[in-house]
Amino acid sequence: MNSNDFLKAAVEKVSRFKALIITISIVAAALFFIVAKFKTIQYTSKATLFPLNNSSENGGPNSLSGLLGLGTTTQNFNVDASVNIIELTKSRNVRESAALIKLSGKWNNKTVAELLIEEANKHAFPLIGEKIKMPTDSASLAMTGGQLLEPSLDARLNKNGVLELNFTSTNEELVKPVSEAIISTISQFYINLKIEKATLDYKFTLVKIDSLQHALDSLDGRIIGMHNSTLFTPVDKIQYSLPKDNIEEEKLRTTREQDIAINNREEAVWRLQKITPIVAVLDKPNPPYQVKKASSLVYAIGAFIVAALLTIILLLWELLKQLIKAEISKAMSKSTKA
């Protein structure tokens, strides 16, 4: 079979089955039109976040900004911290923690996970889409909620180093409270880290103060012992003692270290009493939201074209195989003659 014969046979077969091709294409277009209509509108919020670094904490080597890698000169997430904050926002820990937050008011104190599950089940495709069973324990509820949040959550840094947080939902009223729950979870993570750091500093200073006090008591004991053991009494009853300058200097140095440790303890206590959110919301996730909806007409036209092409290919499959075999035979015969 040559190419001319193939074209004639193909045109003849397509003409003979054109009713079938059109019918299949129309059915596919109608199906995708219905799917597009059923596909609900998606609402996306946008919030921008930046760190709050207290000036009093930026100067020291143990500052919180240095601990978190937020920098000491700029009010943004620098390159070193960019991966950390983005990974934190998208992490399973943050998603599952946010999923267990309860929303009051019109949401009847339901968790974010429960509301996401209800929303997903509401838009499950009839007879095809499988509905999600509501978990009975908090661990399963957190895991399911975290999985539902994953495709709806996006985080990236803009050119100014400010974190942009986007959340997408099919329920317009649910976008803002869920976004705020995620932001609250991120902020609470840093607060907990700040509390943990201050607590560790406080406990360390207590141990150091006790150790230095023990050292001072030991030095005093050595001075008293040396004083009692190195006295000698001449005829004129005048008492002499050996020099203790080195011990006095060591005691003075230890006393200074103890004073510094006590100041550090007071600073750690002050930081524990002054725990504030270090992530501020520059732009809140308020409406108007970015709205996205699939075009039913585009879906239908695309489905019609694709279905028609696939049907034609299936109808001409045998002819295509014959043409391919003929071309291969011609090529082999030419190579043999050569």
mmCIF file of C-alpha atoms in Angstrom:
data_model
loop_
_atom_site.group_PDB
_atom_site.id
_atom_site.type_symbol
_atom_site.label_atom_id
_atom_site.label_comp_id
_atom_site.label_asym_id
_atom_site.label_seq_id
_atom_site.Cartn_x
_atom_site.Cartn_y
_atom_site.Cartn_z
ATOM 1 C CA MET A 1 0.000 0.000 0.000
ATOM 2 C CA ASN A 2 1.400 3.364 -1.050
ATOM 3 C CA SER A 3 0.542 6.764 0.382
ATOM 4 C CA ASN A 4 -2.055 7.522 -2.303
ATOM 5 C CA ASP A 5 -3.906 4.291 -1.608
ATOM 6 C CA PHE A 6 -3.759 5.028 2.123
ATOM 7 C CA LEU A 7 -5.247 8.506 1.677
ATOM 8 C CA LYS A 8 -8.075 7.182 -0.500
ATOM 9 C CA ALA A 9 -8.870 4.368 1.942
ATOM 10 C CA ALA A 10 -8.657 6.732 4.929
ATOM 11 C CA VAL A 11 -11.005 9.297 3.395
ATOM 12 C CA GLU A 12 -13.431 6.554 2.441
ATOM 13 C CA LYS A 13 -13.418 5.025 5.933
ATOM 14 C CA VAL A 14 -13.775 8.364 7.697
ATOM 15 C CA SER A 15 -16.690 9.281 5.410
ATOM 16 C CA ARG A 16 -18.362 5.969 6.109
ATOM 17 C CA PHE A 17 -18.024 6.332 9.924
ATOM 18 C CA LYS A 18 -18.400 10.113 10.169
ATOM 19 C CA ALA A 19 -21.681 9.760 12.058
ATOM 20 C CA LEU A 20 -19.939 7.607 14.672
ATOM 21 C CA ILE A 21 -17.042 10.067 14.941
ATOM 22 C CA ILE A 22 -19.379 13.025 15.394
ATOM 23 C CA THR A 23 -21.505 11.161 17.934
ATOM 24 C CA ILE A 24 -18.515 10.153 20.069
ATOM 25 C CA SER A 25 -17.098 13.675 19.884
ATOM 26 C CA ILE A 26 -20.398 15.252 20.912
ATOM 27 C CA VAL A 27 -20.770 12.839 23.832
ATOM 28 C CA ALA A 28 -17.224 13.633 25.014
ATOM 29 C CA ALA A 29 -17.818 17.385 24.628
ATOM 30 C CA ALA A 30 -21.081 17.181 26.576
ATOM 31 C CA LEU A 31 -19.431 15.152 29.327
ATOM 32 C CA PHE A 32 -16.555 17.596 29.753
ATOM 33 C CA PHE A 33 -18.978 20.517 29.563
ATOM 34 C CA ILE A 34 -20.864 19.054 32.528
ATOM 35 C CA VAL A 35 -17.605 18.395 34.395
ATOM 36 C CA ALA A 36 -16.500 22.010 33.863
ATOM 37 C CA LYS A 37 -19.863 23.273 35.060
ATOM 38 C CA PHE A 38 -19.646 21.038 38.098
ATOM 39 C CA LYS A 39 -16.113 22.217 38.800
ATOM 40 C CA THR A 40 -16.640 25.002 41.325
ATOM 41 C CA ILE A 41 -14.985 28.376 41.537
ATOM 42 C CA GLN A 42 -11.661 28.493 43.408
ATOM 43 C CA TYR A 43 -10.824 31.431 45.661
ATOM 44 C CA THR A 44 -7.199 32.229 46.511
ATOM 45 C CA SER A 45 -6.122 34.563 49.297
ATOM 46 C CA LYS A 46 -2.761 36.282 49.541
ATOM 47 C CA ALA A 47 -0.987 37.296 52.741
ATOM 48 C CA THR A 48 2.510 38.721 53.175
ATOM 49 C CA LEU A 49 4.515 38.046 56.323
ATOM 50 C CA PHE A 50 7.735 39.446 57.734
ATOM 51 C CA PRO A 51 9.678 38.889 60.973
ATOM 52 C CA LEU A 52 9.569 41.264 63.920
ATOM 53 C CA ASN A 53 13.100 41.505 65.300
ATOM 54 C CA ASN A 54 13.337 43.451 68.530
ATOM 55 C CA SER A 55 16.240 45.877 68.442
ATOM 56 C CA SER A 56 17.228 44.844 71.951
ATOM 57 C CA GLU A 57 17.699 41.287 70.781
ATOM 58 C CA ASN A 58 19.564 42.024 67.573
ATOM 59 C CA GLY A 59 22.832 43.029 69.162
ATOM 60 C CA GLY A 60 23.914 39.928 71.049
ATOM 61 C CA PRO A 61 25.272 36.654 69.696
ATOM 62 C CA ASN A 62 22.423 34.754 71.376
ATOM 63 C CA SER A 63 19.708 36.903 69.789
ATOM 64 C CA LEU A 64 16.622 35.202 68.500
ATOM 65 C CA SER A 65 17.093 36.625 65.011
ATOM 66 C CA GLY A 66 20.520 35.028 64.834
ATOM 67 C CA LEU A 67 19.129 31.741 66.129
ATOM 68 C CA LEU A 68 16.408 31.665 63.479
ATOM 69 C CA GLY A 69 18.664 32.942 60.703
ATOM 70 C CA LEU A 70 16.533 36.032 60.136
ATOM 71 C CA GLY A 71 19.475 38.421 59.962
ATOM 72 C CA THR A 72 20.290 41.432 62.112
ATOM 73 C CA THR A 73 20.284 44.254 59.593
ATOM 74 C CA THR A 74 17.155 43.837 57.474
ATOM 75 C CA GLN A 75 13.521 43.219 58.251
ATOM 76 C CA ASN A 76 13.099 40.302 55.888
ATOM 77 C CA PHE A 77 13.777 36.600 55.494
ATOM 78 C CA ASN A 78 17.288 36.503 54.072
ATOM 79 C CA VAL A 79 18.729 33.849 51.764
ATOM 80 C CA ASP A 80 19.857 31.618 54.622
ATOM 81 C CA ALA A 81 16.379 31.569 56.147
ATOM 82 C CA SER A 82 14.342 31.458 52.932
ATOM 83 C CA VAL A 83 14.437 27.685 52.638
ATOM 84 C CA ASN A 84 13.656 27.326 56.320
ATOM 85 C CA ILE A 85 10.560 29.535 56.342
ATOM 86 C CA ILE A 86 9.166 28.074 53.114
ATOM 87 C CA GLU A 87 9.803 24.512 54.243
ATOM 88 C CA LEU A 88 8.276 25.360 57.618
ATOM 89 C CA THR A 89 5.129 26.765 55.980
ATOM 90 C CA LYS A 90 4.685 23.713 53.758
ATOM 91 C CA SER A 91 5.802 21.208 56.361
ATOM 92 C CA ARG A 92 3.581 18.424 57.594
ATOM 93 C CA ASN A 93 3.970 19.652 61.163
ATOM 94 C CA VAL A 94 2.531 23.096 60.384
ATOM 95 C CA ARG A 95 -0.256 21.717 58.181
ATOM 96 C CA GLU A 96 -1.376 19.166 60.752
ATOM 97 C CA SER A 97 -1.160 21.678 63.606
ATOM 98 C CA ALA A 98 -3.251 24.174 61.623
ATOM 99 C CA ALA A 99 -5.735 21.434 60.754
ATOM 100 C CA LEU A 100 -6.530 20.894 64.444
ATOM 101 C CA ILE A 101 -7.271 24.563 65.159
ATOM 102 C CA LYS A 102 -10.942 25.109 66.007
ATOM 103 C CA LEU A 103 -12.859 27.938 64.355
ATOM 104 C CA SER A 104 -15.502 29.665 66.440
ATOM 105 C CA GLY A 105 -18.548 31.662 65.441
ATOM 106 C CA LYS A 106 -20.500 30.380 62.460
ATOM 107 C CA TRP A 107 -18.176 27.372 62.205
ATOM 108 C CA ASN A 108 -19.564 25.914 65.473
ATOM 109 C CA ASN A 109 -16.112 25.307 66.958
ATOM 110 C CA LYS A 110 -15.235 22.762 64.267
ATOM 111 C CA THR A 111 -11.609 22.108 63.408
ATOM 112 C CA VAL A 112 -10.093 23.232 60.131
ATOM 113 C CA ALA A 113 -9.707 19.572 59.155
ATOM 114 C CA GLU A 114 -13.412 18.855 59.668
ATOM 115 C CA LEU A 115 -14.416 21.856 57.570
ATOM 116 C CA LEU A 116 -12.006 20.884 54.779
ATOM 117 C CA ILE A 117 -13.335 17.323 54.754
ATOM 118 C CA GLU A 118 -16.937 18.551 54.572
ATOM 119 C CA GLU A 119 -16.027 20.918 51.732
ATOM 120 C CA ALA A 120 -14.245 18.169 49.805
ATOM 121 C CA ASN A 121 -17.198 15.794 50.203
ATOM 122 C CA LYS A 122 -19.604 18.517 49.088
ATOM 123 C CA HIS A 123 -17.847 18.772 45.735
ATOM 124 C CA ALA A 124 -17.082 15.092 45.179
ATOM 125 C CA PHE A 125 -18.213 14.063 41.686
ATOM 126 C CA PRO A 126 -21.445 12.006 41.876
ATOM 127 C CA LEU A 127 -21.038 8.236 41.482
ATOM 128 C CA ILE A 128 -17.333 8.655 40.699
ATOM 129 C CA GLY A 129 -15.748 10.758 43.416
ATOM 130 C CA GLU A 130 -15.118 8.894 46.666
ATOM 131 C CA LYS A 131 -16.148 10.795 49.779
ATOM 132 C CA ILE A 132 -13.735 11.126 52.684
ATOM 133 C CA LYS A 133 -14.765 9.458 55.924
ATOM 134 C CA MET A 134 -14.623 11.714 58.948
ATOM 135 C CA PRO A 135 -11.796 10.450 61.255
ATOM 136 C CA THR A 136 -12.748 9.625 64.823
ATOM 137 C CA ASP A 137 -9.415 10.411 66.520
ATOM 138 C CA SER A 138 -7.339 13.580 66.535
ATOM 139 C CA ALA A 139 -4.244 11.984 64.992
ATOM 140 C CA SER A 140 -6.145 10.744 61.927
ATOM 141 C CA LEU A 141 -8.036 14.038 61.742
ATOM 142 C CA ALA A 142 -4.766 15.996 61.718
ATOM 143 C CA MET A 143 -3.250 13.724 59.081
ATOM 144 C CA THR A 144 -6.282 13.987 56.781
ATOM 145 C CA GLY A 145 -6.508 17.746 57.249
ATOM 146 C CA GLY A 146 -2.808 18.127 56.530
ATOM 147 C CA GLN A 147 -3.173 16.148 53.302
ATOM 148 C CA LEU A 148 -6.088 18.342 52.186
ATOM 149 C CA LEU A 149 -4.116 21.500 52.971
ATOM 150 C CA GLU A 150 -1.035 20.447 51.028
ATOM 151 C CA PRO A 151 -2.281 21.118 47.441
ATOM 152 C CA SER A 152 -4.107 24.282 48.546
ATOM 153 C CA LEU A 153 -1.137 25.946 50.234
ATOM 154 C CA ASP A 154 1.639 27.829 48.490
ATOM 155 C CA ALA A 155 4.511 29.865 49.938
ATOM 156 C CA ARG A 156 7.313 31.774 48.257
ATOM 157 C CA LEU A 157 9.590 34.760 48.819
ATOM 158 C CA ASN A 158 9.169 37.898 46.749
ATOM 159 C CA LYS A 159 12.066 40.018 45.506
ATOM 160 C CA ASN A 160 12.108 41.973 48.779
ATOM 161 C CA GLY A 161 12.539 38.842 50.877
ATOM 162 C CA VAL A 162 8.995 38.988 52.274
ATOM 163 C CA LEU A 163 7.078 35.725 52.557
ATOM 164 C CA GLU A 164 3.948 35.452 50.392
ATOM 165 C CA LEU A 165 1.410 32.922 51.628
ATOM 166 C CA ASN A 166 -1.440 31.796 49.339
ATOM 167 C CA PHE A 167 -4.343 29.547 50.258
ATOM 168 C CA THR A 168 -6.988 28.253 47.833
ATOM 169 C CA SER A 169 -10.451 26.909 48.636
ATOM 170 C CA THR A 170 -13.763 26.340 46.898
ATOM 171 C CA ASN A 171 -15.536 27.979 49.827
ATOM 172 C CA GLU A 172 -15.050 31.740 49.788
ATOM 173 C CA GLU A 173 -15.992 32.118 53.460
ATOM 174 C CA LEU A 174 -13.468 29.492 54.503
ATOM 175 C CA VAL A 175 -10.433 31.120 52.856
ATOM 176 C CA LYS A 176 -9.731 33.824 55.445
ATOM 177 C CA PRO A 177 -10.112 31.803 58.693
ATOM 178 C CA VAL A 178 -8.006 28.921 57.377
ATOM 179 C CA SER A 179 -5.298 31.331 56.161
ATOM 180 C CA GLU A 180 -5.262 32.986 59.589
ATOM 181 C CA ALA A 181 -5.012 29.557 61.249
ATOM 182 C CA ILE A 182 -1.941 28.748 59.152
ATOM 183 C CA ILE A 183 -0.340 32.129 59.925
ATOM 184 C CA SER A 184 -1.067 31.645 63.627
ATOM 185 C CA THR A 185 0.580 28.215 63.524
ATOM 186 C CA ILE A 186 3.717 29.611 61.860
ATOM 187 C CA SER A 187 3.936 32.415 64.411
ATOM 188 C CA GLN A 188 3.358 30.022 67.323
ATOM 189 C CA PHE A 189 6.203 27.826 66.077
ATOM 190 C CA TYR A 190 8.646 30.716 66.424
ATOM 191 C CA ILE A 191 7.153 31.734 69.781
ATOM 192 C CA ASN A 192 7.621 28.197 71.102
ATOM 193 C CA LEU A 193 11.174 28.202 69.790
ATOM 194 C CA LYS A 194 11.795 31.521 71.517
ATOM 195 C CA ILE A 195 10.354 30.184 74.792
ATOM 196 C CA GLU A 196 12.490 27.052 74.529
ATOM 197 C CA LYS A 197 15.647 29.096 73.922
ATOM 198 C CA ALA A 198 14.937 31.443 76.853
ATOM 199 C CA THR A 199 14.119 28.480 79.122
ATOM 200 C CA LEU A 200 17.340 26.701 78.215
ATOM 201 C CA ASP A 201 19.309 29.912 78.841
ATOM 202 C CA TYR A 202 17.612 30.317 82.227
ATOM 203 C CA LYS A 203 18.326 26.735 83.285
ATOM 204 C CA PHE A 204 21.927 27.014 82.097
ATOM 205 C CA THR A 205 22.531 30.206 84.074
ATOM 206 C CA LEU A 206 21.091 28.593 87.220
ATOM 207 C CA VAL A 207 23.518 25.694 86.906
ATOM 208 C CA LYS A 208 26.400 28.065 86.209
ATOM 209 C CA ILE A 209 25.538 30.271 89.197
ATOM 210 C CA ASP A 210 25.443 27.232 91.468
ATOM 211 C CA SER A 211 28.768 26.030 90.065
ATOM 212 C CA LEU A 212 30.422 29.419 90.564
ATOM 213 C CA GLN A 213 29.043 29.663 94.108
ATOM 214 C CA HIS A 214 30.524 26.256 94.823
ATOM 215 C CA ALA A 215 33.851 27.484 93.413
ATOM 216 C CA LEU A 216 33.714 30.584 95.648
ATOM 217 C CA ASP A 217 32.953 28.460 98.712
ATOM 218 C CA SER A 218 35.900 26.230 97.828
ATOM 219 C CA LEU A 219 38.224 29.245 97.469
ATOM 220 C CA ASP A 220 37.066 30.630 100.816
ATOM 221 C CA GLY A 221 37.747 27.244 102.365
ATOM 222 C CA ARG A 222 41.235 27.177 100.876
ATOM 223 C CA ILE A 223 41.964 30.690 102.180
ATOM 224 C CA ILE A 224 40.751 29.823 105.683
ATOM 225 C CA GLY A 225 42.666 26.557 105.680
ATOM 226 C CA MET A 226 45.843 28.224 104.460
ATOM 227 C CA HIS A 227 45.456 30.967 107.076
ATOM 228 C CA ASN A 228 45.042 28.463 109.888
ATOM 229 C CA SER A 229 47.851 26.179 108.778
ATOM 230 C CA THR A 230 50.579 28.700 107.929
ATOM 231 C CA LEU A 231 50.697 30.745 111.137
ATOM 232 C CA PHE A 232 53.853 30.725 113.230
ATOM 233 C CA THR A 233 54.377 32.611 116.511
ATOM 234 C CA PRO A 234 57.815 34.105 117.281
ATOM 235 C CA VAL A 235 58.939 35.267 120.663
ATOM 236 C CA ASP A 236 57.391 38.718 120.294
ATOM 237 C CA LYS A 237 53.935 37.138 119.620
ATOM 238 C CA ILE A 238 53.609 38.755 116.137
ATOM 239 C CA GLN A 239 51.682 36.564 113.660
ATOM 240 C CA TYR A 240 52.783 36.126 110.068
ATOM 241 C CA SER A 241 50.929 34.391 107.182
ATOM 242 C CA LEU A 242 52.013 33.262 103.696
ATOM 243 C CA PRO A 243 50.883 35.460 100.717
ATOM 244 C CA LYS A 244 47.510 34.534 99.165
ATOM 245 C CA ASP A 245 47.429 36.991 96.195
ATOM 246 C CA ASN A 246 46.775 34.321 93.551
ATOM 247 C CA ILE A 247 43.769 32.930 95.394
ATOM 248 C CA GLU A 248 42.316 36.405 95.951
ATOM 249 C CA GLU A 249 42.611 37.165 92.223
ATOM 250 C CA GLU A 250 40.921 33.872 91.338
ATOM 251 C CA LYS A 251 38.129 34.642 93.787
ATOM 252 C CA LEU A 252 37.657 38.104 92.280
ATOM 253 C CA ARG A 253 37.511 36.667 88.782
ATOM 254 C CA THR A 254 35.009 34.020 89.861
ATOM 255 C CA THR A 255 32.878 36.675 91.559
ATOM 256 C CA ARG A 256 32.775 38.706 88.334
ATOM 257 C CA GLU A 257 31.700 35.598 86.383
ATOM 258 C CA GLN A 258 28.974 34.999 88.961
ATOM 259 C CA ASP A 259 27.702 38.563 88.533
ATOM 260 C CA ILE A 260 27.570 38.095 84.759
ATOM 261 C CA ALA A 261 25.704 34.798 85.151
ATOM 262 C CA ILE A 262 23.172 36.461 87.482
ATOM 263 C CA ASN A 263 22.611 39.199 84.891
ATOM 264 C CA ASN A 264 22.119 36.539 82.216
ATOM 265 C CA ARG A 265 19.596 34.811 84.438
ATOM 266 C CA GLU A 266 17.622 38.031 84.837
ATOM 267 C CA GLU A 267 17.762 38.606 81.082
ATOM 268 C CA ALA A 268 16.482 35.082 80.420
ATOM 269 C CA VAL A 269 13.613 35.662 82.854
ATOM 270 C CA TRP A 270 12.819 38.968 81.123
ATOM 271 C CA ARG A 271 12.717 37.252 77.730
ATOM 272 C CA LEU A 272 10.425 34.569 79.107
ATOM 273 C CA GLN A 273 8.067 37.276 80.366
ATOM 274 C CA LYS A 274 8.183 39.148 77.058
ATOM 275 C CA ILE A 275 7.147 36.506 74.533
ATOM 276 C CA THR A 276 5.486 38.237 71.564
ATOM 277 C CA PRO A 277 4.712 37.091 68.013
ATOM 278 C CA ILE A 278 7.780 37.603 65.838
ATOM 279 C CA VAL A 279 5.905 37.094 62.555
ATOM 280 C CA ALA A 280 3.818 40.095 61.525
ATOM 281 C CA VAL A 281 1.151 40.113 58.817
ATOM 282 C CA LEU A 282 1.825 42.916 56.365
ATOM 283 C CA ASP A 283 -1.125 42.117 54.070
ATOM 284 C CA LYS A 284 -3.945 40.146 55.688
ATOM 285 C CA PRO A 285 -5.777 37.423 53.734
ATOM 286 C CA ASN A 286 -8.860 39.567 53.221
ATOM 287 C CA PRO A 287 -11.134 39.717 50.161
ATOM 288 C CA PRO A 288 -11.291 40.401 47.292
ATOM 289 C CA TYR A 289 -9.716 37.063 46.449
ATOM 290 C CA GLN A 290 -8.257 35.842 43.215
ATOM 291 C CA VAL A 291 -11.050 33.949 41.466
ATOM 292 C CA LYS A 292 -10.456 31.068 39.076
ATOM 293 C CA LYS A 293 -13.079 29.041 37.241
ATOM 294 C CA ALA A 294 -12.711 26.602 34.370
ATOM 295 C CA SER A 295 -14.368 27.621 31.079
ATOM 296 C CA SER A 296 -17.061 25.095 30.125
ATOM 297 C CA LEU A 297 -16.877 26.076 26.454
ATOM 298 C CA VAL A 298 -13.100 25.568 26.294
ATOM 299 C CA TYR A 299 -13.454 22.186 27.986
ATOM 300 C CA ALA A 300 -16.170 21.148 25.516
ATOM 301 C CA ILE A 301 -14.276 22.269 22.392
ATOM 302 C CA GLY A 302 -11.072 20.611 23.557
ATOM 303 C CA ALA A 303 -12.891 17.379 24.373
ATOM 304 C CA PHE A 304 -14.649 17.406 20.964
ATOM 305 C CA ILE A 305 -11.368 17.785 19.052
ATOM 306 C CA VAL A 306 -9.449 15.212 21.098
ATOM 307 C CA ALA A 307 -12.287 12.662 20.918
ATOM 308 C CA ALA A 308 -12.595 13.117 17.145
ATOM 309 C CA LEU A 309 -8.854 12.631 16.611
ATOM 310 C CA LEU A 310 -8.688 9.569 18.844
ATOM 311 C CA THR A 311 -11.697 8.005 17.117
ATOM 312 C CA ILE A 312 -10.208 8.611 13.661
ATOM 313 C CA ILE A 313 -6.866 7.117 14.744
ATOM 314 C CA LEU A 314 -8.619 4.003 16.071
ATOM 315 C CA LEU A 315 -10.619 3.621 12.838
ATOM 316 C CA LEU A 316 -7.507 3.975 10.666
ATOM 317 C CA TRP A 317 -5.263 1.882 12.855
ATOM 318 C CA GLU A 318 -5.281 -1.164 10.546
ATOM 319 C CA LEU A 319 -4.611 0.999 7.495
ATOM 320 C CA LEU A 320 -1.761 2.703 9.330
ATOM 321 C CA LYS A 321 -0.187 -0.655 10.155
ATOM 322 C CA GLN A 322 -0.430 -1.700 6.509
ATOM 323 C CA LEU A 323 1.171 1.548 5.370
ATOM 324 C CA ILE A 324 3.987 1.193 7.878
ATOM 325 C CA LYS A 325 4.667 -2.399 6.830
ATOM 326 C CA ALA A 326 4.716 -1.375 3.149
ATOM 327 C CA GLU A 327 7.156 1.438 3.808
ATOM 328 C CA ILE A 328 9.427 -0.860 5.826
ATOM 329 C CA SER A 329 9.382 -3.460 3.007
ATOM 330 C CA LYS A 330 10.301 -0.810 0.451
ATOM 331 C CA ALA A 331 13.173 0.406 2.565
ATOM 332 C CA MET A 332 14.507 -3.129 3.111
ATOM 333 C CA SER A 333 14.279 -3.988 -0.630
ATOM 334 C CA LYS A 334 16.217 -0.822 -1.534
ATOM 335 C CA SER A 335 18.922 -1.633 0.970
ATOM 336 C CA THR A 336 19.190 -5.213 -0.380
ATOM 337 C CA LYS A 337 19.592 -4.010 -3.978
ATOM 338 C CA ALA A 338 22.195 -1.505 -2.913
#
